[in-house]
Amino acid sequence: MKNYLVYQAYGSIDILHECIYSVLSFYKYNSDSDIHIIIYTDSRPYLQSYLGQAISYQDIEQSQIDFWKGEIDFIHRVKIKILQDFISRYEGNLLYTDTDTIFRSDISNIYKNIADDKLYMHQNEGRIGHEDNTMMRKVNRFFKSNVITERIDISPAAITNLSMYNAGVLGFHTDQKHILSKSLIFTDEIYPMFPRHIVEQLAFSLYMQTSGPLHEAREQIFHYWNFKEFRIILKDFFEKYNNMPIESLIERIENINPQRLIKPKLAYEQTRGMQRIYQKIIKGKWQMPAYEL
C-alpha cells in the first residue's frame, strides 16, 4: 500500500517558499522513506528549481482554482476539492499538510496508523461547547440558534460536544472518501450562513471525529500558521541559496527553524493587562531572535 504526502502550493511566492521549506524538513527526517510527495501547483518550474524531479507535480491553473472555490467563492473549499481530485487518481495512505508546516521527526508511524484506519489532524484546540475563545463561542452559538439543513447529517447538539481541530494536517486512507464529500456538503451549506474562514476546518473536525479514532500530529509536525513574519526570512533564505543542491539546503534549514524563532511572539501574546502594556511601551511588542541564513 502506497503512502502519499500532499500539498497545495499556488499563487503567492510566499506560499511556494513555505512549501519548499516544508518538503526540505520532511527530507531531513524521512530521507529513506517510500513516501510519494505530490504538490498541486501553478508554479512547477519554480518548485522544481529547488526540489528537483523526484516529486510529482499536479498542474493547476487559476481557472481551476476559481472553479473549486465554488459558488460560495471560498478559498478553503479548494483544499477539499484538491483532496477529492487526489483520491480520484491515487489509492493509499494520505497525509496532507498545509505549506506552513515543518516536520520534526520520522513520520512512518503515522502512515502505519492510517493503514489501520486511524485518522489524523494537527491539534485539538478544545471542545466547541466550552467556548474557550471568541471564534469557538461564535461557532457554538451559531449552531444553537440556527436551523441546520437536512443535508448535514450531524445535529447541533452533537457539534457542541465535539472538538475543534487544527486542519493544517489531515491524515486518512483514501477509502474514507466520505469524509471529503460530507465536509464539502457541510462547507457549501454553512459558509453562506456563517462566512468565517474556519468553516472548512470545522467540517473536517466534525467528520474526522465521527469517522474513526482521531489522533494529533503535533508531535511530529509543527504548524506555524500564526507566524507570517517568517515569510520574509524564507524569501531571503531562498534568494541566497538559489540553485544550491537540495542536500545542502537541507543542511541549512535548521538555521532558521520557525519553531525557535516564533517563541518571543508566543511569549508576548501570552502576556495580559498591564504586563503587555508595559512590554509594548518599554520593549516593543516582541523581537525576532538572532539567526544566520
Short mmCIF file of C-alpha atoms in Angstrom, two decimals:
data_model
loop_
_atom_site.label_atom_id
_atom_site.label_comp_id
_atom_site.label_asym_id
_atom_site.label_seq_id
_atom_site.Cartn_x
_atom_site.Cartn_y
_atom_site.Cartn_z
CA MET A 1 0.00 0.00 0.00
CA LYS A 2 1.45 3.36 -1.05
CA ASN A 3 2.00 6.33 1.23
CA TYR A 4 1.44 9.87 -0.04
CA LEU A 5 2.24 13.37 1.21
CA VAL A 6 0.12 16.05 -0.49
CA TYR A 7 0.49 19.84 -0.64
CA GLN A 8 -1.32 22.69 -2.35
CA ALA A 9 1.09 25.49 -3.29
CA TYR A 10 -0.08 28.13 -5.73
CA GLY A 11 -0.34 31.89 -6.12
CA SER A 12 1.92 33.79 -3.75
CA ILE A 13 5.69 33.28 -3.83
CA ASP A 14 5.49 33.15 -0.03
CA ILE A 15 3.37 30.00 -0.24
CA LEU A 16 5.88 28.42 -2.62
CA HIS A 17 8.73 29.18 -0.22
CA GLU A 18 6.78 27.68 2.68
CA CYS A 19 6.16 24.55 0.64
CA ILE A 20 9.81 24.15 -0.32
CA TYR A 21 10.92 24.60 3.28
CA SER A 22 8.35 22.09 4.49
CA VAL A 23 9.49 19.49 1.96
CA LEU A 24 13.13 20.05 2.95
CA SER A 25 12.22 19.45 6.60
CA PHE A 26 10.43 16.25 5.55
CA TYR A 27 13.56 15.00 3.78
CA LYS A 28 15.67 15.81 6.84
CA TYR A 29 13.87 13.17 8.91
CA ASN A 30 12.40 10.88 6.23
CA SER A 31 15.11 10.63 3.58
CA ASP A 32 14.87 6.85 3.22
CA SER A 33 11.09 6.59 3.20
CA ASP A 34 8.86 5.27 0.44
CA ILE A 35 6.52 8.26 0.75
CA HIS A 36 5.47 9.84 -2.54
CA ILE A 37 5.17 13.64 -2.49
CA ILE A 38 2.57 15.27 -4.73
CA ILE A 39 2.22 19.05 -4.98
CA TYR A 40 -0.78 20.74 -6.61
CA THR A 41 0.70 23.92 -8.03
CA ASP A 42 0.63 26.59 -10.72
CA SER A 43 4.41 27.05 -10.40
CA ARG A 44 6.01 23.71 -11.26
CA PRO A 45 9.26 25.20 -12.73
CA TYR A 46 9.95 27.29 -9.63
CA LEU A 47 9.38 24.40 -7.23
CA GLN A 48 11.47 22.09 -9.40
CA SER A 49 14.36 24.55 -9.33
CA TYR A 50 14.73 23.80 -5.61
CA LEU A 51 13.18 20.36 -5.16
CA GLY A 52 14.08 18.62 -8.41
CA GLN A 53 12.27 15.95 -10.38
CA ALA A 54 11.68 13.26 -7.73
CA ILE A 55 8.46 14.93 -6.60
CA SER A 56 5.23 14.61 -8.57
CA TYR A 57 3.54 17.86 -9.56
CA GLN A 58 -0.12 18.20 -10.43
CA ASP A 59 -0.51 21.35 -12.52
CA ILE A 60 -3.48 23.59 -11.78
CA GLU A 61 -4.46 26.93 -13.30
CA GLN A 62 -6.28 29.90 -11.85
CA SER A 63 -9.46 28.94 -13.71
CA GLN A 64 -9.45 25.56 -11.96
CA ILE A 65 -8.82 27.18 -8.58
CA ASP A 66 -11.69 29.60 -9.15
CA PHE A 67 -13.96 26.70 -10.12
CA TRP A 68 -13.02 24.78 -6.98
CA LYS A 69 -13.90 27.81 -4.85
CA GLY A 70 -17.48 27.08 -5.92
CA GLU A 71 -20.48 29.34 -5.95
CA ILE A 72 -19.68 30.35 -2.37
CA ASP A 73 -16.29 31.72 -3.54
CA PHE A 74 -14.48 30.23 -0.53
CA ILE A 75 -10.72 29.78 -0.81
CA HIS A 76 -10.55 26.96 1.76
CA ARG A 77 -13.07 24.94 -0.26
CA VAL A 78 -10.20 24.41 -2.70
CA LYS A 79 -8.44 22.11 -0.21
CA ILE A 80 -11.42 19.76 -0.16
CA LYS A 81 -11.61 19.70 -3.97
CA ILE A 82 -7.87 19.08 -4.33
CA LEU A 83 -8.11 16.10 -2.00
CA GLN A 84 -11.11 14.79 -3.89
CA ASP A 85 -9.13 15.11 -7.10
CA PHE A 86 -6.22 13.30 -5.47
CA ILE A 87 -8.27 10.28 -4.38
CA SER A 88 -9.75 10.05 -7.88
CA ARG A 89 -6.19 9.42 -9.12
CA TYR A 90 -4.45 7.54 -6.29
CA GLU A 91 -5.18 4.91 -3.64
CA GLY A 92 -3.39 4.50 -0.34
CA ASN A 93 -2.48 6.27 2.89
CA LEU A 94 -2.84 10.03 2.53
CA LEU A 95 -1.22 12.72 4.65
CA TYR A 96 -1.99 16.30 3.66
CA THR A 97 -0.16 19.26 5.22
CA ASP A 98 -0.51 22.99 4.74
CA THR A 99 2.62 24.67 3.43
CA ASP A 100 3.31 26.49 6.72
CA THR A 101 4.40 23.29 8.42
CA ILE A 102 7.71 21.69 9.27
CA PHE A 103 8.49 18.10 10.11
CA ARG A 104 10.09 17.41 13.48
CA SER A 105 10.68 13.68 13.23
CA ASP A 106 10.19 10.49 11.24
CA ILE A 107 6.50 10.03 10.35
CA SER A 108 6.45 6.36 9.34
CA ASN A 109 4.31 5.54 12.38
CA ILE A 110 1.63 7.97 11.20
CA TYR A 111 1.28 6.04 7.96
CA LYS A 112 1.15 2.72 9.82
CA ASN A 113 -1.71 4.08 11.90
CA ILE A 114 -3.53 5.42 8.85
CA ALA A 115 -3.27 1.97 7.29
CA ASP A 116 -5.05 0.70 10.44
CA ASP A 117 -7.92 3.15 9.80
CA LYS A 118 -6.76 5.75 12.29
CA LEU A 119 -7.23 9.43 11.39
CA TYR A 120 -5.03 12.48 11.92
CA MET A 121 -5.41 16.22 12.27
CA HIS A 122 -2.81 18.60 13.62
CA GLN A 123 -4.00 19.56 17.10
CA ASN A 124 -7.08 19.53 19.30
CA GLU A 125 -7.98 23.16 20.01
CA GLY A 126 -10.72 22.44 22.53
CA ARG A 127 -14.35 21.39 22.81
CA ILE A 128 -16.68 23.67 20.87
CA GLY A 129 -19.25 23.84 23.68
CA HIS A 130 -16.65 25.10 26.15
CA GLU A 131 -16.33 28.36 24.17
CA ASP A 132 -12.66 28.76 25.08
CA ASN A 133 -12.10 31.63 22.62
CA THR A 134 -14.07 34.16 20.61
CA MET A 135 -14.31 32.04 17.46
CA MET A 136 -15.36 28.93 19.38
CA ARG A 137 -18.06 30.97 21.08
CA LYS A 138 -19.35 32.24 17.72
CA VAL A 139 -19.43 28.72 16.30
CA ASN A 140 -21.24 27.25 19.28
CA ARG A 141 -23.86 30.00 19.42
CA PHE A 142 -24.43 29.85 15.68
CA PHE A 143 -25.39 26.20 15.83
CA LYS A 144 -27.51 26.75 18.92
CA SER A 145 -29.54 29.47 17.24
CA ASN A 146 -29.88 28.31 13.62
CA VAL A 147 -31.85 25.59 11.90
CA ILE A 148 -29.47 23.30 10.02
CA THR A 149 -30.37 21.79 6.66
CA GLU A 150 -31.14 18.08 6.48
CA ARG A 151 -28.18 17.64 4.12
CA ILE A 152 -25.93 17.91 7.16
CA ASP A 153 -26.16 14.61 8.98
CA ILE A 154 -24.88 15.82 12.33
CA SER A 155 -27.01 17.62 14.91
CA PRO A 156 -26.22 20.97 16.57
CA ALA A 157 -26.18 19.18 19.93
CA ALA A 158 -23.55 16.76 18.65
CA ILE A 159 -21.46 19.62 17.25
CA THR A 160 -21.41 21.30 20.67
CA ASN A 161 -19.94 18.16 22.23
CA LEU A 162 -17.20 17.69 19.63
CA SER A 163 -13.81 19.39 19.48
CA MET A 164 -12.31 21.83 17.01
CA TYR A 165 -9.08 20.55 15.49
CA ASN A 166 -6.50 22.47 13.51
CA ALA A 167 -6.77 21.31 9.88
CA GLY A 168 -3.19 22.11 8.87
CA VAL A 169 -2.65 18.34 8.84
CA LEU A 170 -5.12 15.73 7.58
CA GLY A 171 -4.41 12.02 7.51
CA PHE A 172 -6.71 9.23 6.34
CA HIS A 173 -6.90 6.31 3.91
CA THR A 174 -8.37 7.11 0.51
CA ASP A 175 -11.13 4.54 1.16
CA GLN A 176 -12.59 7.07 3.61
CA LYS A 177 -13.58 9.46 0.86
CA HIS A 178 -16.92 10.07 2.59
CA ILE A 179 -15.02 12.47 4.88
CA LEU A 180 -14.40 14.72 1.89
CA SER A 181 -17.90 14.50 0.42
CA LYS A 182 -19.53 15.25 3.77
CA SER A 183 -17.07 18.06 4.50
CA LEU A 184 -17.87 19.59 1.12
CA ILE A 185 -21.62 19.48 1.71
CA PHE A 186 -21.16 20.98 5.17
CA THR A 187 -18.95 23.78 3.81
CA ASP A 188 -21.33 24.62 0.95
CA GLU A 189 -24.32 24.71 3.28
CA ILE A 190 -22.82 26.51 6.28
CA TYR A 191 -20.43 29.06 4.75
CA PRO A 192 -23.20 31.23 3.17
CA MET A 193 -24.89 31.36 6.60
CA PHE A 194 -21.70 31.66 8.65
CA PRO A 195 -18.99 33.16 6.41
CA ARG A 196 -15.94 32.53 8.55
CA HIS A 197 -12.56 31.20 7.47
CA ILE A 198 -12.80 28.25 9.88
CA VAL A 199 -15.83 26.58 8.23
CA GLU A 200 -13.73 24.07 6.27
CA GLN A 201 -11.67 23.38 9.40
CA LEU A 202 -14.86 22.82 11.36
CA ALA A 203 -16.18 20.45 8.69
CA PHE A 204 -13.06 18.29 8.82
CA SER A 205 -13.06 18.39 12.62
CA LEU A 206 -16.62 17.07 12.81
CA TYR A 207 -16.42 14.35 10.20
CA MET A 208 -12.97 13.11 11.16
CA GLN A 209 -14.10 12.69 14.78
CA THR A 210 -17.22 10.78 13.74
CA SER A 211 -15.36 8.52 11.28
CA GLY A 212 -12.81 6.77 13.48
CA PRO A 213 -10.08 7.21 16.10
CA LEU A 214 -8.66 10.72 15.62
CA HIS A 215 -5.06 11.44 16.60
CA GLU A 216 -2.95 14.60 16.80
CA ALA A 217 0.15 15.04 14.63
CA ARG A 218 1.62 17.96 16.57
CA GLU A 219 4.49 15.92 17.99
CA GLN A 220 5.76 15.08 14.51
CA ILE A 221 4.71 18.24 12.64
CA PHE A 222 4.91 21.90 13.71
CA HIS A 223 2.33 24.26 12.21
CA TYR A 224 3.30 27.94 12.28
CA TRP A 225 0.01 29.33 10.96
CA ASN A 226 0.37 32.40 13.22
CA PHE A 227 3.88 33.38 12.12
CA LYS A 228 3.57 35.25 8.83
CA GLU A 229 6.68 37.23 9.82
CA PHE A 230 8.66 34.12 8.89
CA ARG A 231 7.92 34.67 5.21
CA ILE A 232 10.50 37.45 4.79
CA ILE A 233 13.13 35.16 6.31
CA LEU A 234 12.21 32.42 3.86
CA LYS A 235 12.42 34.89 0.99
CA ASP A 236 15.95 35.89 2.00
CA PHE A 237 16.93 32.26 2.55
CA PHE A 238 15.86 31.05 -0.88
CA GLU A 239 17.24 34.09 -2.67
CA LYS A 240 20.62 33.50 -1.05
CA TYR A 241 20.69 29.77 -1.79
CA ASN A 242 19.14 29.78 -5.23
CA ASN A 243 20.43 26.86 -7.34
CA MET A 244 22.05 25.17 -4.34
CA PRO A 245 21.80 21.34 -4.31
CA ILE A 246 18.93 20.05 -2.23
CA GLU A 247 21.28 18.19 0.12
CA SER A 248 22.99 21.48 1.01
CA LEU A 249 19.66 23.21 1.54
CA ILE A 250 18.59 20.51 3.98
CA GLU A 251 21.77 21.07 5.98
CA ARG A 252 20.91 24.77 6.39
CA ILE A 253 17.20 24.76 7.25
CA GLU A 254 17.81 24.41 10.98
CA ASN A 255 19.44 27.88 10.97
CA ILE A 256 16.02 29.47 10.57
CA ASN A 257 13.79 26.93 12.31
CA PRO A 258 10.45 28.74 12.85
CA GLN A 259 9.70 26.70 15.96
CA ARG A 260 12.58 28.55 17.64
CA LEU A 261 12.06 31.93 16.02
CA ILE A 262 8.39 32.16 16.97
CA LYS A 263 8.98 31.81 20.73
CA PRO A 264 9.22 35.56 21.55
CA LYS A 265 5.99 36.23 19.67
CA LEU A 266 4.16 33.46 21.51
CA ALA A 267 5.51 34.69 24.85
CA TYR A 268 4.31 38.23 24.10
CA GLU A 269 0.85 37.02 23.07
CA GLN A 270 0.51 35.15 26.35
CA THR A 271 1.01 38.34 28.41
CA ARG A 272 -2.07 40.16 29.63
CA GLY A 273 -3.15 43.52 31.03
CA MET A 274 -0.53 45.88 32.41
CA GLN A 275 2.27 43.43 31.71
CA ARG A 276 1.53 43.59 27.98
CA ILE A 277 1.16 47.38 28.04
CA TYR A 278 4.50 47.72 29.85
CA GLN A 279 6.30 45.45 27.41
CA LYS A 280 4.76 47.22 24.42
CA ILE A 281 5.87 50.65 25.67
CA ILE A 282 9.32 49.75 27.03
CA LYS A 283 10.49 46.95 24.77
CA GLY A 284 8.10 46.98 21.85
CA LYS A 285 5.80 44.08 21.10
CA TRP A 286 8.45 41.43 20.55
CA GLN A 287 11.70 40.96 18.67
CA MET A 288 12.78 38.30 16.22
CA PRO A 289 15.64 36.22 17.65
CA ALA A 290 19.04 36.41 16.00
CA TYR A 291 19.64 33.97 13.16
CA GLU A 292 22.03 33.35 10.31
CA LEU A 293 20.92 32.29 6.87
#
